[in-house]
Structures are given as C-alpha cells and as structure tokens.
XYZ file of C-alpha atoms in Angstrom:
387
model
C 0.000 0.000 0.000
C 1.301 3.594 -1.187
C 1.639 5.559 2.570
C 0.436 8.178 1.803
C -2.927 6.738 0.024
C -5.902 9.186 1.176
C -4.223 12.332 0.934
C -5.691 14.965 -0.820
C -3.924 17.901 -2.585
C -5.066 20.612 -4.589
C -2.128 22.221 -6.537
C -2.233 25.577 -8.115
C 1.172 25.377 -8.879
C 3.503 26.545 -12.358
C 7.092 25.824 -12.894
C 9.583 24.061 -10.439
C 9.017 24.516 -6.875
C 5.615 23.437 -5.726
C 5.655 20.969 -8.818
C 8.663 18.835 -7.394
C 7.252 19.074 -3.973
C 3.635 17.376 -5.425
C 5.276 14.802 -7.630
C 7.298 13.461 -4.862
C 3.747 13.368 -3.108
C 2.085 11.819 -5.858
C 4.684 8.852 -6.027
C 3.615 8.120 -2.659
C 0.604 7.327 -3.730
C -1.116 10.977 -2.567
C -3.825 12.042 -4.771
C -2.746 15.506 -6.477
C -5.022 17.313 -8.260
C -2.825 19.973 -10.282
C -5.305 23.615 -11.375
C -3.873 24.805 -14.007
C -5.075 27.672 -16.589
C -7.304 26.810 -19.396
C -6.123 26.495 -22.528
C -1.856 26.760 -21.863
C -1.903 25.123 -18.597
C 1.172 25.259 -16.123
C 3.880 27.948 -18.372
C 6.206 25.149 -17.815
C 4.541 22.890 -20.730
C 6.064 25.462 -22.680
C 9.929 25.386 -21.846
C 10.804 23.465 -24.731
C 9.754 20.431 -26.915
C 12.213 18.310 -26.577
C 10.758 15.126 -24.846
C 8.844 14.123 -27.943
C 6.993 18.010 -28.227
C 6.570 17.894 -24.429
C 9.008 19.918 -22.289
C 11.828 18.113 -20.494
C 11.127 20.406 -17.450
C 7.258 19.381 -16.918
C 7.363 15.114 -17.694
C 10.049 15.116 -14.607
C 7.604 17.356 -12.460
C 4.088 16.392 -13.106
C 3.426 12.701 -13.545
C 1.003 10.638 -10.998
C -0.915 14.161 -11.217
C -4.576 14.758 -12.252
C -4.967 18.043 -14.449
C -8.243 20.593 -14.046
C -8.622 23.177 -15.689
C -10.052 26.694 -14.004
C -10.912 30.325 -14.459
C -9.823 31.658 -11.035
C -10.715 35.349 -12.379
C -14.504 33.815 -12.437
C -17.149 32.989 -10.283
C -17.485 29.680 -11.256
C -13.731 28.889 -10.935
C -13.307 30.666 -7.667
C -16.616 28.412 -6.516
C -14.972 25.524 -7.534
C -11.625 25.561 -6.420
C -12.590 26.495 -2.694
C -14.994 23.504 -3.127
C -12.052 21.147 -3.736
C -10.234 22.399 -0.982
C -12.645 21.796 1.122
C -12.085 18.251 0.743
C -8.460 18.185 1.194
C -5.592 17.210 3.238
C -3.691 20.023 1.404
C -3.415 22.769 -0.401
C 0.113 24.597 -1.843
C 0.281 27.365 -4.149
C 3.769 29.283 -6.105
C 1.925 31.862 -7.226
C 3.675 35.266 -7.576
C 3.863 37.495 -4.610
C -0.173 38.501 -2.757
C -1.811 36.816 -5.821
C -3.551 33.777 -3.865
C -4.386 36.237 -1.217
C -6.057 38.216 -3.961
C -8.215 35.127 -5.068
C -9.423 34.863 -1.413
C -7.239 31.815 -1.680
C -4.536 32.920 1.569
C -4.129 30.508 4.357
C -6.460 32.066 7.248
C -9.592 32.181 4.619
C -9.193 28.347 3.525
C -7.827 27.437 7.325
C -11.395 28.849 8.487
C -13.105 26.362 6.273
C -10.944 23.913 6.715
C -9.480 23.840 10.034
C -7.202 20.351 9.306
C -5.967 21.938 6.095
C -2.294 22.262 5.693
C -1.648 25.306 3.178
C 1.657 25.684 2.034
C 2.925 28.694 -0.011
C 6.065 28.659 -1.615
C 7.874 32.497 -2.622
C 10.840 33.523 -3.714
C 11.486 35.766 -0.754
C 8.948 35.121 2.079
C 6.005 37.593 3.046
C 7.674 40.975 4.727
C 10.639 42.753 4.460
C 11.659 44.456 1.333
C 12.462 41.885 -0.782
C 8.459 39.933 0.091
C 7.387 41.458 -3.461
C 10.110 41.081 -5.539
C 10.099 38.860 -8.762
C 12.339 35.421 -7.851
C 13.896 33.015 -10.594
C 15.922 30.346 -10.001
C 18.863 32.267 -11.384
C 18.462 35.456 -9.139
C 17.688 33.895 -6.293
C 21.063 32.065 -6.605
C 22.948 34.991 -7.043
C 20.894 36.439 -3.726
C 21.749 33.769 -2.122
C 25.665 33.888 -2.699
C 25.934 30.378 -4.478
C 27.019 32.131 -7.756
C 29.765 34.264 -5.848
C 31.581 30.954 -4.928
C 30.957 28.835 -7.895
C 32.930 29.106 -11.154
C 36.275 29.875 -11.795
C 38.572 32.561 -10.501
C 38.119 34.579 -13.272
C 34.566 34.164 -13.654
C 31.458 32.888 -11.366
C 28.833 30.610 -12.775
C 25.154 29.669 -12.005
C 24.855 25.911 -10.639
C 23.312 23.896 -14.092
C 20.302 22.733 -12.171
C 17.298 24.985 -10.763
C 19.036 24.602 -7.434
C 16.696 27.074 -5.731
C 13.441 25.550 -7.056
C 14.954 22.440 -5.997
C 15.507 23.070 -2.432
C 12.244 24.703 -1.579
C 10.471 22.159 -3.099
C 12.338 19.661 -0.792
C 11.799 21.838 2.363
C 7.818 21.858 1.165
C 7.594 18.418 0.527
C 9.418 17.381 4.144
C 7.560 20.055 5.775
C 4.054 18.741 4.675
C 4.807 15.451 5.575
C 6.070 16.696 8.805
C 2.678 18.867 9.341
C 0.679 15.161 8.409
C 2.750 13.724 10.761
C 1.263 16.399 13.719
C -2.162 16.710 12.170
C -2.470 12.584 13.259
C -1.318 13.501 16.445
C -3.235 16.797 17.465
C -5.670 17.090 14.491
C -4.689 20.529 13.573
C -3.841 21.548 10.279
C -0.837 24.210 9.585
C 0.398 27.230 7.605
C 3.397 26.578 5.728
C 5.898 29.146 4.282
C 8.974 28.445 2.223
C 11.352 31.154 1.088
C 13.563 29.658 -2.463
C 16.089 32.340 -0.608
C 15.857 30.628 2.995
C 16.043 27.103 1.544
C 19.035 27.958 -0.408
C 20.884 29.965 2.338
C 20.513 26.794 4.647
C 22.342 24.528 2.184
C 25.225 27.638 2.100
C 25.992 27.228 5.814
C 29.568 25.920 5.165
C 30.743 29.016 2.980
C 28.919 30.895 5.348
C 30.339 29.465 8.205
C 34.054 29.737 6.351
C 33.818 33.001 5.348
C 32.065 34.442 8.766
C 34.714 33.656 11.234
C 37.429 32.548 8.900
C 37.509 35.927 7.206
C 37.334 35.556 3.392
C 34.942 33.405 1.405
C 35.844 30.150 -0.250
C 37.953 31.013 -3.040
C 35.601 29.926 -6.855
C 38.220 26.792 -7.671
C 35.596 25.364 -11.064
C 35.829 22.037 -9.719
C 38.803 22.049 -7.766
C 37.710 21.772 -3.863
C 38.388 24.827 -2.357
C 40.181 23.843 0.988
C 40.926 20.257 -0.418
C 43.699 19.468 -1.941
C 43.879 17.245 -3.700
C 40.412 16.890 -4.535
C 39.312 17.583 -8.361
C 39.795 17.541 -11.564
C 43.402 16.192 -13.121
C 44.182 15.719 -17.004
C 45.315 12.234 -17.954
C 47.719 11.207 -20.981
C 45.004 10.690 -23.116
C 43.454 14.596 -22.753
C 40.681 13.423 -20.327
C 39.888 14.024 -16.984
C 39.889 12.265 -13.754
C 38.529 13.128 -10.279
C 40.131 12.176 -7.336
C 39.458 13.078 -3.134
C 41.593 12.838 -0.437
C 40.474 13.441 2.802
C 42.720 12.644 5.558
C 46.910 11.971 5.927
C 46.563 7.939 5.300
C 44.912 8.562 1.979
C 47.826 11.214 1.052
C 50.304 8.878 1.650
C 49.005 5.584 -0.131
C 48.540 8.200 -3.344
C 51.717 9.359 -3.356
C 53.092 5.876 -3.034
C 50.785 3.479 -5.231
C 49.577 6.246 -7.001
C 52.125 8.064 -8.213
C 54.775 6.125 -7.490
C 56.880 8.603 -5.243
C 56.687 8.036 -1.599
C 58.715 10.804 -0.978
C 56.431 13.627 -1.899
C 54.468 12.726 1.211
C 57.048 14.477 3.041
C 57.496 17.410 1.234
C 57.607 20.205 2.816
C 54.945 22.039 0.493
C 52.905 19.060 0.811
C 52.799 17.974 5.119
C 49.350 18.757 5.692
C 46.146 19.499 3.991
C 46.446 23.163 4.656
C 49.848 23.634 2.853
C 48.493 21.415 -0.042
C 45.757 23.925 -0.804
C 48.474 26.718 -0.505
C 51.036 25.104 -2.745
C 47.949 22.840 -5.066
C 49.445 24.665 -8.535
C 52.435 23.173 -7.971
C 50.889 20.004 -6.620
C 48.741 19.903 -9.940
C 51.731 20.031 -12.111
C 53.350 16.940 -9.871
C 50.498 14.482 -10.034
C 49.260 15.580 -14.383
C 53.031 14.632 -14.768
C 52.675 11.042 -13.041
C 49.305 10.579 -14.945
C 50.876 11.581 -18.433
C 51.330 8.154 -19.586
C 47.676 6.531 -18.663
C 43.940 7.108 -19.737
C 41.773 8.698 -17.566
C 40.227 5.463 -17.505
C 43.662 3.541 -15.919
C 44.095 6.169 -13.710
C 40.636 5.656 -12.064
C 40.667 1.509 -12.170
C 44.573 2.119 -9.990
C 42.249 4.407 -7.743
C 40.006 2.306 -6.948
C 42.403 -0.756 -5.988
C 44.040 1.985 -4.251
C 41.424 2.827 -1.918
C 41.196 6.868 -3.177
C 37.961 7.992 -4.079
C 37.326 8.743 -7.868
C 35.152 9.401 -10.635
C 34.993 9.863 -14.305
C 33.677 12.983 -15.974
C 29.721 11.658 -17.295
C 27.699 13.751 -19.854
C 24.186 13.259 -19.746
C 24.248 9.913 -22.249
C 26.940 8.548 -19.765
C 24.486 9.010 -16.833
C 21.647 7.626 -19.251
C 23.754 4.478 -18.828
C 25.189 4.764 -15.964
C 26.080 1.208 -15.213
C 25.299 1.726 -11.489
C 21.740 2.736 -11.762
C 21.059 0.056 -14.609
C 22.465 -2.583 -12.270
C 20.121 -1.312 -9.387
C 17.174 -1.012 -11.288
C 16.227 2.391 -10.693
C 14.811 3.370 -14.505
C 11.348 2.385 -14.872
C 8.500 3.721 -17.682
C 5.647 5.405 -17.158
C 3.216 7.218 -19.921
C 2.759 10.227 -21.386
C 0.498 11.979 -24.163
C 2.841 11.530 -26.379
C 3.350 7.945 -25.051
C 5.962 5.623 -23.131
C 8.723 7.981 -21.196
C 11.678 6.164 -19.127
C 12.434 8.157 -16.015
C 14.626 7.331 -12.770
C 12.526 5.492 -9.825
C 12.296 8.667 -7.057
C 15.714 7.646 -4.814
C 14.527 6.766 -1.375
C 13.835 2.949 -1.511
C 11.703 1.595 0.822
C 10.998 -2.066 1.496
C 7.622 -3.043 -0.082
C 6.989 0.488 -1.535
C 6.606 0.372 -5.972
C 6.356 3.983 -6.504
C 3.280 5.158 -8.571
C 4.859 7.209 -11.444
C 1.493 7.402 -13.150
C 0.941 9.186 -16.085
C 1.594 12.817 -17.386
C -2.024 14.456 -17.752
C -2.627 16.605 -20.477
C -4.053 20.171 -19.986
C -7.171 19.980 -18.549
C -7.707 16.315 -18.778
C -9.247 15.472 -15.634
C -11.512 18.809 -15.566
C -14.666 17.373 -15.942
C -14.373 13.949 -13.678
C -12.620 15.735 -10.861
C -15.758 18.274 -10.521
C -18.331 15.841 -11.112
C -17.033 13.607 -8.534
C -16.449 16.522 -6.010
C -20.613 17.984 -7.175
C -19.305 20.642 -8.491
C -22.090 21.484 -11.230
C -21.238 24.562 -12.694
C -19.843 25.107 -15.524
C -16.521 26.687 -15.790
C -16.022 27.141 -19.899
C -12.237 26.847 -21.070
C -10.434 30.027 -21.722
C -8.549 29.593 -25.658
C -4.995 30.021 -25.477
C-alpha cells in the first residue's frame, strides 16, 4: 500500500518549486489534483519540446498528477476551487507574490473552512521585508543567495546547471508537509506553511557561510577544484581526459603518493605535510600528479584508484548518466506514460521495502476537468479560456 494513500492535494502550482514538492507526493501514492489555466496550462509545458513536443522540465515534475482546468478570475472557478479544498488534506500554491491572497485563496480564509488543512505557499522571498514582493527566478535567487559568488572559476562565477533554488524549496515543502501530516495525526490541527527559495538555499550555504564568517574571506571559486581540499578535483590524464580524485585525511595522502604516483617521498614534502599547505602550494601540486598521470587514460588512472582505496570518478555527460552502469544494475529506470506515449524516467531515490512507486501518467491540460468536478458535485460550468 502507497503511505500516503488518502491524501488529498489541490495544486495551483507553475514551474519548479511546488511541482517537485507534489510529484514526490504523488509517487507516494497521494492524490494531487494539479489547477492549471485553461487552454496553456502550467507555463512550464512550454519550456521546450524536446521530450517528444513535451518539455523536459514538466514530464520530470508532473506525472502521478490529475490536471483541471479553471478560471480563477470567475465565479465559477473561484466556486470551484474552494470547493475542492474543502475536501483536502492540502493545499500549496507558487503563485507570484499577494496573488492567492487576492483570489481569497490565503491561508487564514481556507484554514477557516478547513481547520485540518495544511496550506503551504512557496515564494521567492517570504512575506515581509523588502524583498516579500520582488520577482524570484531560479537564477536570481542564486545569485541572492551567494551560491554564484563561490561557484565558477577565478576569473569568472557561474550559475549551478540545475534549478538549485526551485529544488531546495520544493524539498523543504515536501518534508515540511509530511512533517505537518505527521502532527495533524497527532493533534488534528492543520498548519500554515511558508517556504522562502532564498531561505532554503541559504541553509544549504551554511559551510561558505560558516568559512567566510569567522574565517575571514569566502571560499575562493576553484571550477571544480575543492576549495580547501587538496587534492580533490579535476586532473588531465595522458590521453586529454579528466579524472577526479578526493583525499580526505593523511593515510589517503600517503598511499597516493606511493601506489599512485609512485613517489613516496612527496608525502614528506615540505609544500605538501598537511592538507592546509596542499591547498596553498595545489598549482604546484597539480603540475606533480598531471606529470605522473601523463602516460595513462583517464580510464587507468581511475581503475589504480580504486584498488588503491582513493575515491574517484569519471567525468559523465548526460548519455553517460543515461547508462550509468550503477543505476542500470540497481534497477532504478522504470517507464511510465505520457500523451505523447511511453517515457523512461529514474525510480524517485529513497527505496523503501515493499513500496513500488506510482509514477502514473503525465495528464494533459485539462484532462481530468470534468471527472474531478463531477465527482467533487461541483455542477457549474466553468467554460475553457482559448490560449
């Protein structure tokens, strides 16, 4: 049985962050009943085309979910969609700034007819202060956040490839409905959630917060290089490619420098004694260890790693992780359907014992409009709005 079977939640959610929150609810077997606009739906369908005319963005975000389509600027839509939250468990919302406030849709109006709901709002900034109404993308919120100031290279800092921001507040949301399930089965009341894509990112930059707070100066943007690790990145092999390597304590430095790269010695070098001097001196320790690897693939390098005992890894484009021999081994790609058919996506990572996780289908706009109000009585009727 899928745990969280019975739960109701009514999603008027667009792009990333409430999205990933609801899809990791809906693989858990929660019902999630997604509102989108009629006619263009979620702005997300539109990011590109490239998973057979359906965007690569909304098949990873929105499958298991049921699709409705309303008016909120009506009477009709507004009727409806405080009907179906009157029936659920929960209801989250990533609209812009004040705008589900404006629809009468805020948490104390829905709380007061329905006292066990659990509404969750997700902003870039969080309600107050002077940044509560300004625009947040996953980009700028980054760059609020510092991440971009320590990522890149010295001569030039670089946004994170992922929408890192998105990503995290979806996770907080997601862990802090369950956690607000977990209470309402213990006290019966329901909860007011707020996630800020600025305070969910800022949490996961303690460390260069921590390093640059009381050690002075922030960590120093090293591309991949670790920047108080050393080493720990990136080094070229004979064969032009790369290999990554981590060391993390004294033991490991001396088995590299003696099975590795074949000089003992170097793990009493003066330059070298302690991880602190490494990072000081780790040009000069580059130069030492792309010298020892001149005459191997990056490919040799890693298998002597490995026997070694140093951690390593190759350098994967997106087909390598496609067939990533790792995940194939473990199972963890599994189908699931589309409108434009049969998609192959990566089974959601926490494994539990007995648990197959839904990964149902990805709706099309509007698709389950007129079942989802029929079941719920809702009578009126709430005419699509043409793209």
């Amino acid at each position: 049985m899928h745990p969280l079977r019975g739960l109701t939640v009514v999603a008027l959610e667009q792009a990333v962050a409430a999205p990933f929150a609801t899809r990791q609810l809906a693989d858990l077997g929660a019902r999630v009943i997604k509102i989108e606009r009629p006619g263009v739906g979620d702005f997300a369908r539109g990011y590109d085309e490239t998973v057979r005319g359906l965007a690569s963005h909304f098949v990873w975000l929105n499958r298991s979910k049921e699709s409705v389509c309303l008016d909120l600027k009506s009477e009709d839509g507004q009727a409806a969609i405080r009907e179906l939250v009157r029936h659920a468990d929960v209801f989250i919302q990533n609209l812009a700034p004040g705008a589900a406030e404006r629809l009468g849709l805020g948490a104390a109006e829905l709380r007061a007819e329905n006292p066990g709901l659990i509404h969750v709002s997700v902003s870039g900034y969080g309600a107050g202060g002077p940044y509560s109404g300004k625009k947040a993308y996953d980009l700028l919120v980054q760059c609020e956040a510092g991440l971009v100031s320590i990522t890149g290279t010295e001569e030039e800092p670089s946004k994170v490839g992922i929408s890192i921001a998105d990503v995290a507040s979806g996770m907080y949301a997601y862990t802090g409905i369950l956690t607000a399930v977990i209470r309402r089965g213990q006290t019966g009341e329901g909860a007011t959630i707020e996630i800020s894509m600025l305070e969910a990112l800022a949490e996961w930059m303690a460390y260069p917060l921590n390093y640059a707070s009381y050690g002075g100066t922030a960590p120093a943007r090293t591309g991949a290089r670790h920047a108080a690790i050393s080493p720990y990145g990136p080094f070229r092999c004979g064969d032009g490619s790369l290999v990554f390597l981590g060391l993390q304590n004294e033991r490991e430095w001396r088995v590299f420098c003696e099975k590795i790269l074949g000089r003992p010695e170097l793990a009493e070098d003066p330059r070298y004694l302690r991880n602190s001097l490494r990072v000081e001196n780790a040009d000069d320790l580059r130069g030492e260890i792309e010298r020892a690897f001149l005459g191997s693939t990056a490919a040799d390098v890693a298998a002597k790693l490995e026997e070694a005992g140093i951690a390593n890894a190759l350098l994967r484009d997106m087909h390598g992780l496609a067939a990533h021999p790792q995940l194939e081994a473990r199972g963890r790609w599994k189908t699931y359907e589309s409108p434009k058919g049969t998609l192959r996506a990566l089974v959601p990572p926490v494994t539990m014992d007995g648990l197959e996780p839904v990964m149902g289908p990805v709706p099309d706009v509007g698709e389950h409009t007129a079942t989802v109000l029929s079941e719920f009585g809702i009578t009126a009727a709430v005419e699509p709005v043409q793209a």
